[in-house]
PDB file of C-alpha atoms in Angstrom:
ATOM      1  CA  MET A   1      47.004 106.985 109.828  1.00 63.00           C
ATOM      2  CA  ARG A   2      47.700 103.751 111.605  1.00 72.00           C
ATOM      3  CA  LEU A   3      51.310 104.689 111.882  1.00 74.00           C
ATOM      4  CA  LEU A   4      50.347 107.894 113.625  1.00 79.00           C
ATOM      5  CA  VAL A   5      48.046 106.005 116.001  1.00 77.00           C
ATOM      6  CA  LEU A   6      50.978 103.595 116.837  1.00 77.00           C
ATOM      7  CA  ALA A   7      53.439 106.570 117.320  1.00 79.00           C
ATOM      8  CA  ARG A   8      50.978 108.335 119.676  1.00 85.00           C
ATOM      9  CA  ARG A   9      50.388 105.212 121.703  1.00 86.00           C
ATOM     10  CA  ARG A  10      54.156 104.276 121.923  1.00 86.00           C
ATOM     11  CA  VAL A  11      54.869 107.930 123.052  1.00 87.00           C
ATOM     12  CA  VAL A  12      52.172 107.839 125.756  1.00 90.00           C
ATOM     13  CA  GLU A  13      53.484 104.502 126.907  1.00 89.00           C
ATOM     14  CA  ALA A  14      57.066 105.717 127.120  1.00 89.00           C
ATOM     15  CA  GLY A  15      55.883 108.735 128.990  1.00 90.00           C
ATOM     16  CA  LEU A  16      53.984 106.631 131.565  1.00 91.00           C
ATOM     17  CA  THR A  17      57.055 104.396 131.865  1.00 92.00           C
ATOM     18  CA  LEU A  18      59.360 107.348 132.671  1.00 91.00           C
ATOM     19  CA  LEU A  19      56.792 108.735 135.121  1.00 90.00           C
ATOM     20  CA  GLY A  20      56.626 105.452 136.947  1.00 90.00           C
ATOM     21  CA  ALA A  21      60.281 105.232 137.078  1.00 90.00           C
ATOM     22  CA  SER A  22      60.733 108.759 138.244  1.00 89.00           C
ATOM     23  CA  VAL A  23      58.785 107.986 141.480  1.00 89.00           C
ATOM     24  CA  LEU A  24      61.101 105.064 142.270  1.00 88.00           C
ATOM     25  CA  ILE A  25      64.192 107.108 141.416  1.00 88.00           C
ATOM     26  CA  TRP A  26      63.061 110.275 143.517  1.00 85.00           C
ATOM     27  CA  ALA A  27      62.437 107.983 146.499  1.00 83.00           C
ATOM     28  CA  LEU A  28      66.142 107.265 146.763  1.00 76.00           C
ATOM     29  CA  LEU A  29      66.738 110.666 148.289  1.00 74.00           C
ATOM     30  CA  PRO A  30      64.089 111.000 151.042  1.00 72.00           C
ATOM     31  CA  LEU A  31      64.485 107.360 152.170  1.00 69.00           C
ATOM     32  CA  ALA A  32      68.261 107.789 152.505  1.00 68.00           C
ATOM     33  CA  PRO A  33      69.731 108.575 156.012  1.00 70.00           C
ATOM     34  CA  GLY A  34      70.994 112.023 156.746  1.00 69.00           C
ATOM     35  CA  ASP A  35      69.676 115.682 156.057  1.00 74.00           C
ATOM     36  CA  PRO A  36      70.329 116.601 152.435  1.00 77.00           C
ATOM     37  CA  ALA A  37      70.549 120.235 153.155  1.00 76.00           C
ATOM     38  CA  ARG A  38      73.180 119.846 155.860  1.00 78.00           C
ATOM     39  CA  MET A  39      75.236 117.527 153.527  1.00 76.00           C
ATOM     40  CA  ILE A  40      75.023 120.233 150.632  1.00 76.00           C
ATOM     41  CA  LEU A  41      76.177 122.979 153.088  1.00 77.00           C
ATOM     42  CA  LEU A  42      79.069 120.832 154.260  1.00 73.00           C
ATOM     43  CA  ALA A  43      80.203 120.260 150.631  1.00 72.00           C
ATOM     44  CA  GLN A  44      79.892 123.980 150.048  1.00 70.00           C
ATOM     45  CA  GLY A  45      82.581 124.586 152.689  1.00 73.00           C
ATOM     46  CA  VAL A  46      80.266 125.461 155.682  1.00 74.00           C
ATOM     47  CA  PRO A  47      82.038 123.503 158.501  1.00 76.00           C
ATOM     48  CA  GLU A  48      79.248 123.624 161.101  1.00 78.00           C
ATOM     49  CA  PRO A  49      75.982 124.613 159.443  1.00 78.00           C
ATOM     50  CA  THR A  50      73.560 126.356 161.816  1.00 80.00           C
ATOM     51  CA  PRO A  51      69.928 125.405 162.118  1.00 80.00           C
ATOM     52  CA  GLU A  52      68.928 128.674 160.309  1.00 80.00           C
ATOM     53  CA  GLN A  53      71.273 127.871 157.407  1.00 79.00           C
ATOM     54  CA  ILE A  54      69.907 124.374 157.147  1.00 79.00           C
ATOM     55  CA  SER A  55      66.250 125.585 157.234  1.00 83.00           C
ATOM     56  CA  ALA A  56      66.932 128.201 154.586  1.00 83.00           C
ATOM     57  CA  LEU A  57      68.529 125.805 152.166  1.00 76.00           C
ATOM     58  CA  ALA A  58      65.763 123.131 152.789  1.00 78.00           C
ATOM     59  CA  HIS A  59      63.350 125.761 152.134  1.00 76.00           C
ATOM     60  CA  SER A  60      64.953 126.789 148.803  1.00 75.00           C
ATOM     61  CA  LEU A  61      65.156 123.194 147.751  1.00 72.00           C
ATOM     62  CA  SER A  62      61.548 122.571 148.781  1.00 74.00           C
ATOM     63  CA  LEU A  63      62.656 120.020 151.362  1.00 74.00           C
ATOM     64  CA  ASP A  64      60.360 121.411 154.057  1.00 75.00           C
ATOM     65  CA  ARG A  65      57.135 120.619 151.888  1.00 79.00           C
ATOM     66  CA  THR A  66      54.945 117.702 151.893  1.00 79.00           C
ATOM     67  CA  VAL A  67      56.128 114.439 150.085  1.00 81.00           C
ATOM     68  CA  PHE A  68      53.996 115.082 147.107  1.00 85.00           C
ATOM     69  CA  GLU A  69      55.187 118.649 146.751  1.00 84.00           C
ATOM     70  CA  GLN A  70      58.884 117.544 147.073  1.00 83.00           C
ATOM     71  CA  TYR A  71      58.366 115.052 144.285  1.00 88.00           C
ATOM     72  CA  ALA A  72      56.582 117.545 141.954  1.00 87.00           C
ATOM     73  CA  HIS A  73      59.324 120.081 142.595  1.00 85.00           C
ATOM     74  CA  TRP A  74      62.030 117.504 141.924  1.00 87.00           C
ATOM     75  CA  LEU A  75      60.220 116.238 138.693  1.00 89.00           C
ATOM     76  CA  TRP A  76      59.807 119.840 137.372  1.00 89.00           C
ATOM     77  CA  GLY A  77      63.446 120.606 138.046  1.00 87.00           C
ATOM     78  CA  VAL A  78      64.423 117.319 136.077  1.00 88.00           C
ATOM     79  CA  VAL A  79      62.264 118.429 133.151  1.00 88.00           C
ATOM     80  CA  GLN A  80      64.123 121.799 133.034  1.00 88.00           C
ATOM     81  CA  GLY A  81      67.481 120.185 133.468  1.00 86.00           C
ATOM     82  CA  ASP A  82      67.994 120.820 137.252  1.00 86.00           C
ATOM     83  CA  LEU A  83      69.186 117.634 138.737  1.00 85.00           C
ATOM     84  CA  GLY A  84      70.058 118.959 142.157  1.00 83.00           C
ATOM     85  CA  LEU A  85      73.255 119.716 144.016  1.00 81.00           C
ATOM     86  CA  SER A  86      75.994 117.253 144.640  1.00 83.00           C
ATOM     87  CA  PHE A  87      76.669 116.144 148.225  1.00 79.00           C
ATOM     88  CA  VAL A  88      80.406 116.110 147.635  1.00 79.00           C
ATOM     89  CA  SER A  89      81.086 119.118 145.611  1.00 81.00           C
ATOM     90  CA  GLY A  90      78.081 121.326 146.325  1.00 77.00           C
ATOM     91  CA  ARG A  91      77.900 122.165 142.624  1.00 85.00           C
ATOM     92  CA  PRO A  92      74.773 121.566 140.308  1.00 88.00           C
ATOM     93  CA  VAL A  93      74.726 117.839 139.222  1.00 88.00           C
ATOM     94  CA  SER A  94      73.724 118.925 135.660  1.00 89.00           C
ATOM     95  CA  GLY A  95      76.818 121.055 135.150  1.00 88.00           C
ATOM     96  CA  GLU A  96      79.044 118.067 136.229  1.00 89.00           C
ATOM     97  CA  PHE A  97      77.108 115.832 133.887  1.00 88.00           C
ATOM     98  CA  GLY A  98      77.570 118.354 131.100  1.00 88.00           C
ATOM     99  CA  GLU A  99      81.311 118.338 131.537  1.00 88.00           C
ATOM    100  CA  ARG A 100      81.493 114.609 131.326  1.00 88.00           C
ATOM    101  CA  LEU A 101      78.757 113.657 128.810  1.00 87.00           C
ATOM    102  CA  PRO A 102      80.843 114.339 125.749  1.00 88.00           C
ATOM    103  CA  ALA A 103      83.309 111.799 126.683  1.00 88.00           C
ATOM    104  CA  THR A 104      80.686 109.276 127.279  1.00 87.00           C
ATOM    105  CA  LEU A 105      79.093 110.006 123.985  1.00 87.00           C
ATOM    106  CA  THR A 106      82.423 109.762 122.115  1.00 89.00           C
ATOM    107  CA  LEU A 107      83.119 106.295 123.595  1.00 89.00           C
ATOM    108  CA  ALA A 108      79.569 105.071 123.041  1.00 88.00           C
ATOM    109  CA  SER A 109      79.253 106.159 119.376  1.00 88.00           C
ATOM    110  CA  THR A 110      82.748 104.661 118.664  1.00 90.00           C
ATOM    111  CA  ALA A 111      81.845 101.465 120.500  1.00 89.00           C
ATOM    112  CA  LEU A 112      78.526 101.218 118.699  1.00 89.00           C
ATOM    113  CA  PHE A 113      80.152 101.557 115.241  1.00 90.00           C
ATOM    114  CA  LEU A 114      82.695  98.813 116.038  1.00 91.00           C
ATOM    115  CA  ALA A 115      80.016  96.546 117.446  1.00 89.00           C
ATOM    116  CA  LEU A 116      77.877  96.854 114.441  1.00 89.00           C
ATOM    117  CA  ALA A 117      80.805  96.321 112.064  1.00 90.00           C
ATOM    118  CA  LEU A 118      81.989  93.162 113.941  1.00 89.00           C
ATOM    119  CA  SER A 119      78.489  91.809 114.250  1.00 88.00           C
ATOM    120  CA  VAL A 120      77.762  92.275 110.475  1.00 87.00           C
ATOM    121  CA  VAL A 121      80.971  90.465 109.676  1.00 88.00           C
ATOM    122  CA  LEU A 122      80.585  87.523 112.094  1.00 88.00           C
ATOM    123  CA  GLY A 123      76.814  87.138 111.260  1.00 86.00           C
ATOM    124  CA  VAL A 124      77.237  87.147 107.515  1.00 86.00           C
ATOM    125  CA  VAL A 125      80.263  84.778 107.646  1.00 88.00           C
ATOM    126  CA  ALA A 126      78.318  82.405 109.767  1.00 86.00           C
ATOM    127  CA  ALA A 127      75.237  82.476 107.583  1.00 86.00           C
ATOM    128  CA  ARG A 128      77.235  81.974 104.552  1.00 84.00           C
ATOM    129  CA  HIS A 129      78.674  78.715 105.747  1.00 83.00           C
ATOM    130  CA  PRO A 130      75.850  77.267 108.064  1.00 84.00           C
ATOM    131  CA  GLY A 131      76.894  74.138 109.909  1.00 80.00           C
ATOM    132  CA  ARG A 132      80.564  74.419 108.858  1.00 84.00           C
ATOM    133  CA  TRP A 133      83.651  75.556 110.469  1.00 85.00           C
ATOM    134  CA  PRO A 134      83.178  79.376 109.897  1.00 81.00           C
ATOM    135  CA  ASP A 135      79.856  79.005 111.519  1.00 80.00           C
ATOM    136  CA  HIS A 136      81.228  76.887 114.515  1.00 83.00           C
ATOM    137  CA  GLY A 137      84.171  79.389 114.884  1.00 85.00           C
ATOM    138  CA  THR A 138      81.951  82.535 115.089  1.00 83.00           C
ATOM    139  CA  ARG A 139      79.709  80.703 117.531  1.00 84.00           C
ATOM    140  CA  TRP A 140      82.602  79.848 119.862  1.00 86.00           C
ATOM    141  CA  LEU A 141      83.952  83.406 119.486  1.00 81.00           C
ATOM    142  CA  ALA A 142      80.664  84.748 120.386  1.00 79.00           C
ATOM    143  CA  LEU A 143      80.509  82.399 123.407  1.00 80.00           C
ATOM    144  CA  VAL A 144      83.883  83.721 124.494  1.00 80.00           C
ATOM    145  CA  PHE A 145      82.858  87.313 124.075  1.00 76.00           C
ATOM    146  CA  ALA A 146      79.783  86.620 126.192  1.00 75.00           C
ATOM    147  CA  SER A 147      81.541  84.665 128.919  1.00 77.00           C
ATOM    148  CA  VAL A 148      84.471  87.046 129.742  1.00 76.00           C
ATOM    149  CA  PRO A 149      83.503  89.949 131.897  1.00 74.00           C
ATOM    150  CA  GLY A 150      84.102  93.330 130.537  1.00 73.00           C
ATOM    151  CA  PHE A 151      86.633  94.423 133.170  1.00 71.00           C
ATOM    152  CA  VAL A 152      88.741  91.256 132.452  1.00 78.00           C
ATOM    153  CA  VAL A 153      88.740  92.261 128.650  1.00 79.00           C
ATOM    154  CA  ALA A 154      89.792  95.649 129.639  1.00 79.00           C
ATOM    155  CA  LEU A 155      92.764  94.566 131.786  1.00 78.00           C
ATOM    156  CA  LEU A 156      93.821  92.183 129.012  1.00 81.00           C
ATOM    157  CA  LEU A 157      93.846  94.940 126.580  1.00 79.00           C
ATOM    158  CA  ILE A 158      95.823  97.131 128.808  1.00 80.00           C
ATOM    159  CA  GLN A 159      98.253  94.288 129.468  1.00 79.00           C
ATOM    160  CA  VAL A 160      98.729  93.402 125.757  1.00 79.00           C
ATOM    161  CA  PHE A 161      98.623  96.753 124.000  1.00 78.00           C
ATOM    162  CA  VAL A 162      99.629  99.291 126.594  1.00 77.00           C
ATOM    163  CA  VAL A 163     102.135  97.420 128.739  1.00 75.00           C
ATOM    164  CA  GLY A 164     103.332  94.833 126.178  1.00 75.00           C
ATOM    165  CA  LEU A 165     103.351  96.809 122.872  1.00 74.00           C
ATOM    166  CA  GLY A 166     103.365 100.396 124.167  1.00 71.00           C
ATOM    167  CA  PHE A 167     100.326 101.287 122.182  1.00 74.00           C
ATOM    168  CA  GLY A 168      98.165 103.993 123.812  1.00 69.00           C
ATOM    169  CA  LYS A 169      97.990 104.761 127.500  1.00 71.00           C
ATOM    170  CA  ALA A 170      96.223 103.254 130.447  1.00 65.00           C
ATOM    171  CA  ALA A 171      94.940 106.638 131.790  1.00 67.00           C
ATOM    172  CA  LEU A 172      92.889 108.346 129.006  1.00 74.00           C
ATOM    173  CA  ASP A 173      91.741 111.848 128.501  1.00 71.00           C
ATOM    174  CA  GLY A 174      88.471 111.387 126.677  1.00 71.00           C
ATOM    175  CA  THR A 175      89.581 112.399 123.219  1.00 77.00           C
ATOM    176  CA  TRP A 176      88.933 110.683 119.782  1.00 78.00           C
ATOM    177  CA  GLY A 177      92.591 109.639 119.567  1.00 78.00           C
ATOM    178  CA  GLN A 178      92.431 107.451 122.704  1.00 82.00           C
ATOM    179  CA  VAL A 179      88.987 106.050 122.426  1.00 85.00           C
ATOM    180  CA  TRP A 180      89.826 102.831 120.633  1.00 85.00           C
ATOM    181  CA  LEU A 181      90.797 100.516 123.409  1.00 85.00           C
ATOM    182  CA  PRO A 182      87.896 101.100 125.674  1.00 87.00           C
ATOM    183  CA  ALA A 183      85.469 101.170 122.514  1.00 87.00           C
ATOM    184  CA  VAL A 184      86.896  97.751 121.513  1.00 87.00           C
ATOM    185  CA  CYS A 185      86.262  96.443 124.969  1.00 85.00           C
ATOM    186  CA  LEU A 186      82.611  97.675 124.874  1.00 86.00           C
ATOM    187  CA  ALA A 187      82.141  96.499 121.343  1.00 86.00           C
ATOM    188  CA  VAL A 188      83.133  92.895 122.081  1.00 85.00           C
ATOM    189  CA  GLY A 189      80.604  92.559 124.916  1.00 80.00           C
ATOM    190  CA  LEU A 190      77.756  93.672 122.453  1.00 82.00           C
ATOM    191  CA  SER A 191      78.809  91.733 119.301  1.00 83.00           C
ATOM    192  CA  ASP A 192      78.211  88.337 120.688  1.00 80.00           C
ATOM    193  CA  THR A 193      74.481  88.647 120.942  1.00 82.00           C
ATOM    194  CA  TRP A 194      74.124  90.886 117.832  1.00 85.00           C
ATOM    195  CA  SER A 195      76.188  88.541 115.648  1.00 85.00           C
ATOM    196  CA  ARG A 196      74.120  85.475 116.586  1.00 84.00           C
ATOM    197  CA  LEU A 197      70.865  87.186 116.296  1.00 85.00           C
ATOM    198  CA  LEU A 198      71.846  88.541 112.883  1.00 86.00           C
ATOM    199  CA  ARG A 199      72.866  84.950 111.685  1.00 87.00           C
ATOM    200  CA  ALA A 200      69.490  83.610 112.697  1.00 87.00           C
ATOM    201  CA  ASN A 201      67.742  86.296 110.822  1.00 86.00           C
ATOM    202  CA  LEU A 202      69.797  85.823 107.842  1.00 86.00           C
ATOM    203  CA  LEU A 203      69.256  82.091 107.586  1.00 85.00           C
ATOM    204  CA  THR A 204      65.569  82.652 108.109  1.00 86.00           C
ATOM    205  CA  PHE A 205      65.402  84.883 105.062  1.00 84.00           C
ATOM    206  CA  MET A 206      67.587  82.442 103.114  1.00 83.00           C
ATOM    207  CA  ASP A 207      65.059  79.635 103.945  1.00 84.00           C
ATOM    208  CA  SER A 208      62.162  81.845 102.998  1.00 84.00           C
ATOM    209  CA  PRO A 209      60.266  81.531  99.527  1.00 86.00           C
ATOM    210  CA  THR A 210      61.989  84.916  98.633  1.00 83.00           C
ATOM    211  CA  GLY A 211      65.410  83.541  99.125  1.00 82.00           C
ATOM    212  CA  ALA A 212      64.343  80.337  97.109  1.00 84.00           C
ATOM    213  CA  VAL A 213      63.085  82.602  94.255  1.00 84.00           C
ATOM    214  CA  LEU A 214      66.437  84.534  94.225  1.00 84.00           C
ATOM    215  CA  ARG A 215      68.546  81.333  94.181  1.00 82.00           C
ATOM    216  CA  ALA A 216      66.382  79.995  91.365  1.00 83.00           C
ATOM    217  CA  ARG A 217      67.119  83.106  89.385  1.00 83.00           C
ATOM    218  CA  GLY A 218      70.932  82.523  89.782  1.00 81.00           C
ATOM    219  CA  ALA A 219      71.925  84.942  92.334  1.00 80.00           C
ATOM    220  CA  SER A 220      74.760  83.766  94.452  1.00 83.00           C
ATOM    221  CA  ARG A 221      74.645  83.145  98.169  1.00 82.00           C
ATOM    222  CA  TRP A 222      76.872  86.150  98.858  1.00 83.00           C
ATOM    223  CA  ARG A 223      74.695  88.423  96.814  1.00 85.00           C
ATOM    224  CA  ILE A 224      71.576  87.235  98.503  1.00 84.00           C
ATOM    225  CA  LEU A 225      73.098  87.776 101.877  1.00 84.00           C
ATOM    226  CA  TRP A 226      74.392  91.232 101.470  1.00 83.00           C
ATOM    227  CA  ARG A 227      71.936  92.668  98.947  1.00 83.00           C
ATOM    228  CA  HIS A 228      68.589  91.176 100.193  1.00 82.00           C
ATOM    229  CA  ALA A 229      68.844  89.318 103.529  1.00 83.00           C
ATOM    230  CA  LEU A 230      70.844  91.949 105.376  1.00 82.00           C
ATOM    231  CA  PRO A 231      68.540  94.795 104.749  1.00 81.00           C
ATOM    232  CA  ASN A 232      65.527  92.583 105.593  1.00 79.00           C
ATOM    233  CA  SER A 233      67.101  91.654 108.879  1.00 78.00           C
ATOM    234  CA  ALA A 234      67.201  95.182 110.020  1.00 74.00           C
ATOM    235  CA  VAL A 235      63.801  95.179 111.703  1.00 73.00           C
ATOM    236  CA  PRO A 236      64.318  92.191 113.912  1.00 75.00           C
ATOM    237  CA  SER A 237      67.657  93.498 114.989  1.00 77.00           C
ATOM    238  CA  LEU A 238      66.598  97.033 115.772  1.00 78.00           C
ATOM    239  CA  HIS A 239      65.301  96.288 119.465  1.00 78.00           C
ATOM    240  CA  ALA A 240      68.696  94.506 120.205  1.00 80.00           C
ATOM    241  CA  LEU A 241      70.331  97.600 118.841  1.00 81.00           C
ATOM    242  CA  ALA A 242      68.292  99.932 120.985  1.00 81.00           C
ATOM    243  CA  VAL A 243      68.948  97.985 124.114  1.00 79.00           C
ATOM    244  CA  GLY A 244      72.730  97.786 123.220  1.00 81.00           C
ATOM    245  CA  THR A 245      72.708 101.639 122.751  1.00 81.00           C
ATOM    246  CA  ALA A 246      71.104 102.244 126.153  1.00 79.00           C
ATOM    247  CA  VAL A 247      73.710  99.886 127.688  1.00 77.00           C
ATOM    248  CA  LEU A 248      76.541 101.837 126.094  1.00 79.00           C
ATOM    249  CA  LEU A 249      75.031 105.155 127.338  1.00 75.00           C
ATOM    250  CA  GLY A 250      74.123 104.064 130.839  1.00 68.00           C
ATOM    251  CA  GLY A 251      76.023 100.987 131.723  1.00 60.00           C
ATOM    252  CA  ALA A 252      79.750 101.469 130.639  1.00 74.00           C
ATOM    253  CA  THR A 253      80.767 102.253 134.223  1.00 78.00           C
ATOM    254  CA  VAL A 254      83.229  99.395 134.755  1.00 77.00           C
ATOM    255  CA  VAL A 255      84.983  99.977 131.472  1.00 82.00           C
ATOM    256  CA  GLU A 256      85.224 103.718 131.902  1.00 83.00           C
ATOM    257  CA  THR A 257      86.757 103.158 135.464  1.00 81.00           C
ATOM    258  CA  VAL A 258      89.348 100.554 134.278  1.00 81.00           C
ATOM    259  CA  PHE A 259      90.531 103.009 131.602  1.00 82.00           C
ATOM    260  CA  THR A 260      90.070 106.062 133.745  1.00 81.00           C
ATOM    261  CA  TRP A 261      87.819 107.477 130.965  1.00 84.00           C
ATOM    262  CA  PRO A 262      86.651 110.943 132.075  1.00 85.00           C
ATOM    263  CA  GLY A 263      82.935 110.048 131.342  1.00 84.00           C
ATOM    264  CA  LEU A 264      79.767 109.577 133.330  1.00 85.00           C
ATOM    265  CA  GLY A 265      80.602 106.060 134.307  1.00 82.00           C
ATOM    266  CA  SER A 266      83.827 106.668 136.301  1.00 79.00           C
ATOM    267  CA  TYR A 267      81.982 109.810 137.801  1.00 85.00           C
ATOM    268  CA  VAL A 268      79.185 107.620 139.091  1.00 86.00           C
ATOM    269  CA  VAL A 269      81.423 104.935 140.495  1.00 83.00           C
ATOM    270  CA  GLU A 270      83.006 107.445 142.527  1.00 82.00           C
ATOM    271  CA  SER A 271      79.844 108.806 143.639  1.00 83.00           C
ATOM    272  CA  VAL A 272      78.636 105.504 144.716  1.00 80.00           C
ATOM    273  CA  ARG A 273      81.748 105.195 146.846  1.00 79.00           C
ATOM    274  CA  THR A 274      81.174 108.528 148.531  1.00 78.00           C
ATOM    275  CA  ARG A 275      77.401 108.036 148.776  1.00 77.00           C
ATOM    276  CA  ASP A 276      76.595 111.199 146.627  1.00 80.00           C
ATOM    277  CA  LEU A 277      72.858 110.341 146.195  1.00 81.00           C
ATOM    278  CA  PRO A 278      71.910 113.351 143.891  1.00 84.00           C
ATOM    279  CA  VAL A 279      74.577 112.095 141.458  1.00 87.00           C
ATOM    280  CA  ILE A 280      73.439 108.409 141.681  1.00 86.00           C
ATOM    281  CA  GLN A 281      69.770 109.652 141.411  1.00 87.00           C
ATOM    282  CA  ALA A 282      70.656 111.768 138.193  1.00 88.00           C
ATOM    283  CA  PHE A 283      72.500 108.982 136.648  1.00 89.00           C
ATOM    284  CA  THR A 284      69.693 106.621 137.183  1.00 88.00           C
ATOM    285  CA  VAL A 285      67.300 109.071 135.427  1.00 89.00           C
ATOM    286  CA  PHE A 286      69.773 109.244 132.565  1.00 88.00           C
ATOM    287  CA  ALA A 287      70.136 105.590 132.170  1.00 87.00           C
ATOM    288  CA  THR A 288      66.384 104.911 132.402  1.00 89.00           C
ATOM    289  CA  ALA A 289      65.681 107.561 129.913  1.00 89.00           C
ATOM    290  CA  SER A 290      68.224 106.164 127.450  1.00 87.00           C
ATOM    291  CA  TYR A 291      66.672 102.750 127.614  1.00 86.00           C
ATOM    292  CA  VAL A 292      63.071 104.063 127.186  1.00 89.00           C
ATOM    293  CA  ILE A 293      63.899 106.356 124.371  1.00 89.00           C
ATOM    294  CA  SER A 294      65.975 103.899 122.598  1.00 86.00           C
ATOM    295  CA  SER A 295      63.285 101.433 122.720  1.00 85.00           C
ATOM    296  CA  LEU A 296      60.734 104.104 121.520  1.00 86.00           C
ATOM    297  CA  VAL A 297      62.843 104.863 118.506  1.00 85.00           C
ATOM    298  CA  ALA A 298      63.228 101.257 117.554  1.00 82.00           C
ATOM    299  CA  ASP A 299      59.563 100.724 117.809  1.00 81.00           C
ATOM    300  CA  LEU A 300      58.860 103.656 115.487  1.00 81.00           C
ATOM    301  CA  LEU A 301      61.694 102.774 113.035  1.00 80.00           C
ATOM    302  CA  SER A 302      60.338  99.209 112.787  1.00 77.00           C
ATOM    303  CA  ALA A 303      56.884 100.488 111.996  1.00 75.00           C
ATOM    304  CA  VAL A 304      58.305 102.873 109.377  1.00 75.00           C
ATOM    305  CA  ILE A 305      60.483 100.349 107.698  1.00 72.00           C
ATOM    306  CA  ASP A 306      57.717  97.568 107.981  1.00 65.00           C
ATOM    307  CA  ARG A 307      54.183  98.914 107.645  1.00 63.00           C
ATOM    308  CA  ARG A 308      52.712  95.563 108.634  1.00 60.00           C
ATOM    309  CA  ILE A 309      53.743  96.347 112.256  1.00 58.00           C
ATOM    310  CA  ALA A 310      51.390  99.306 112.355  1.00 52.00           C
ATOM    311  CA  VAL A 311      48.651  97.450 110.923  1.00 50.00           C
ATOM    312  CA  ASP A 312      48.911  94.450 113.228  1.00 53.00           C
ATOM    313  CA  THR A 313      49.246  96.713 116.319  1.00 54.00           C
TER     314      THR A 313
END
């Protein structure tokens, strides 16, 4: 029962957060200079739109209504998957997103898998040898990962593997066979925080009474780490994982651009250059929803795994 109460409250909070964010995101368009209807007509190949054409399109897009009615119309369209028309191409933004979303999901899922694997290896190794050279080495490695910008890592990978070793291509087509270099670049940027957080959680478990009992029973440190400490560290790491997932879905723009990955990131960077506001608006909705939903899923999973969270909330 408490779990259901927690779930309902978290869902309501997530819905209110998305609603508040939608107001700010929608305000990008009416506050921007220029007539959206005229820009769309120009993108659709009308060289000199007449006032009648502009008025007719503005009426069909509800741009001639009150501010509240415009927002309600836009929000209802977003709920139905209608993200407006691009100022550059004149096409529905939802269609262009749909063409590029599979490539972004391919890159994000691969990078997530690599980041998890790298974080677990680094975190367990550091927790196995606390205060010794493996611990110091993984800490310095995490510091390097955190200090080097993503685009620098991307350029280094291209220089070493593509130019130097002839492995892969610099211009990618969005398929699974070419996903590894940009995925490694993204995974490196996430594993620094995740590995250090996992190390701290593992050491906390090792110093707990449960860890002391397991050692007294003769369990080796490796067995305690892999069999007991790692599963118990899942709940504290879920929120970091949720934020990282949202970053991969909504914030991989620079890496996608450097590798010319045909996903949402490179599309949005080009849209910023051309001031294609409906695309920027739609991407902001997607990125915000990714973060809120990922956080909601992490909250609910944490409560399912550890029922004490539902009781204490």
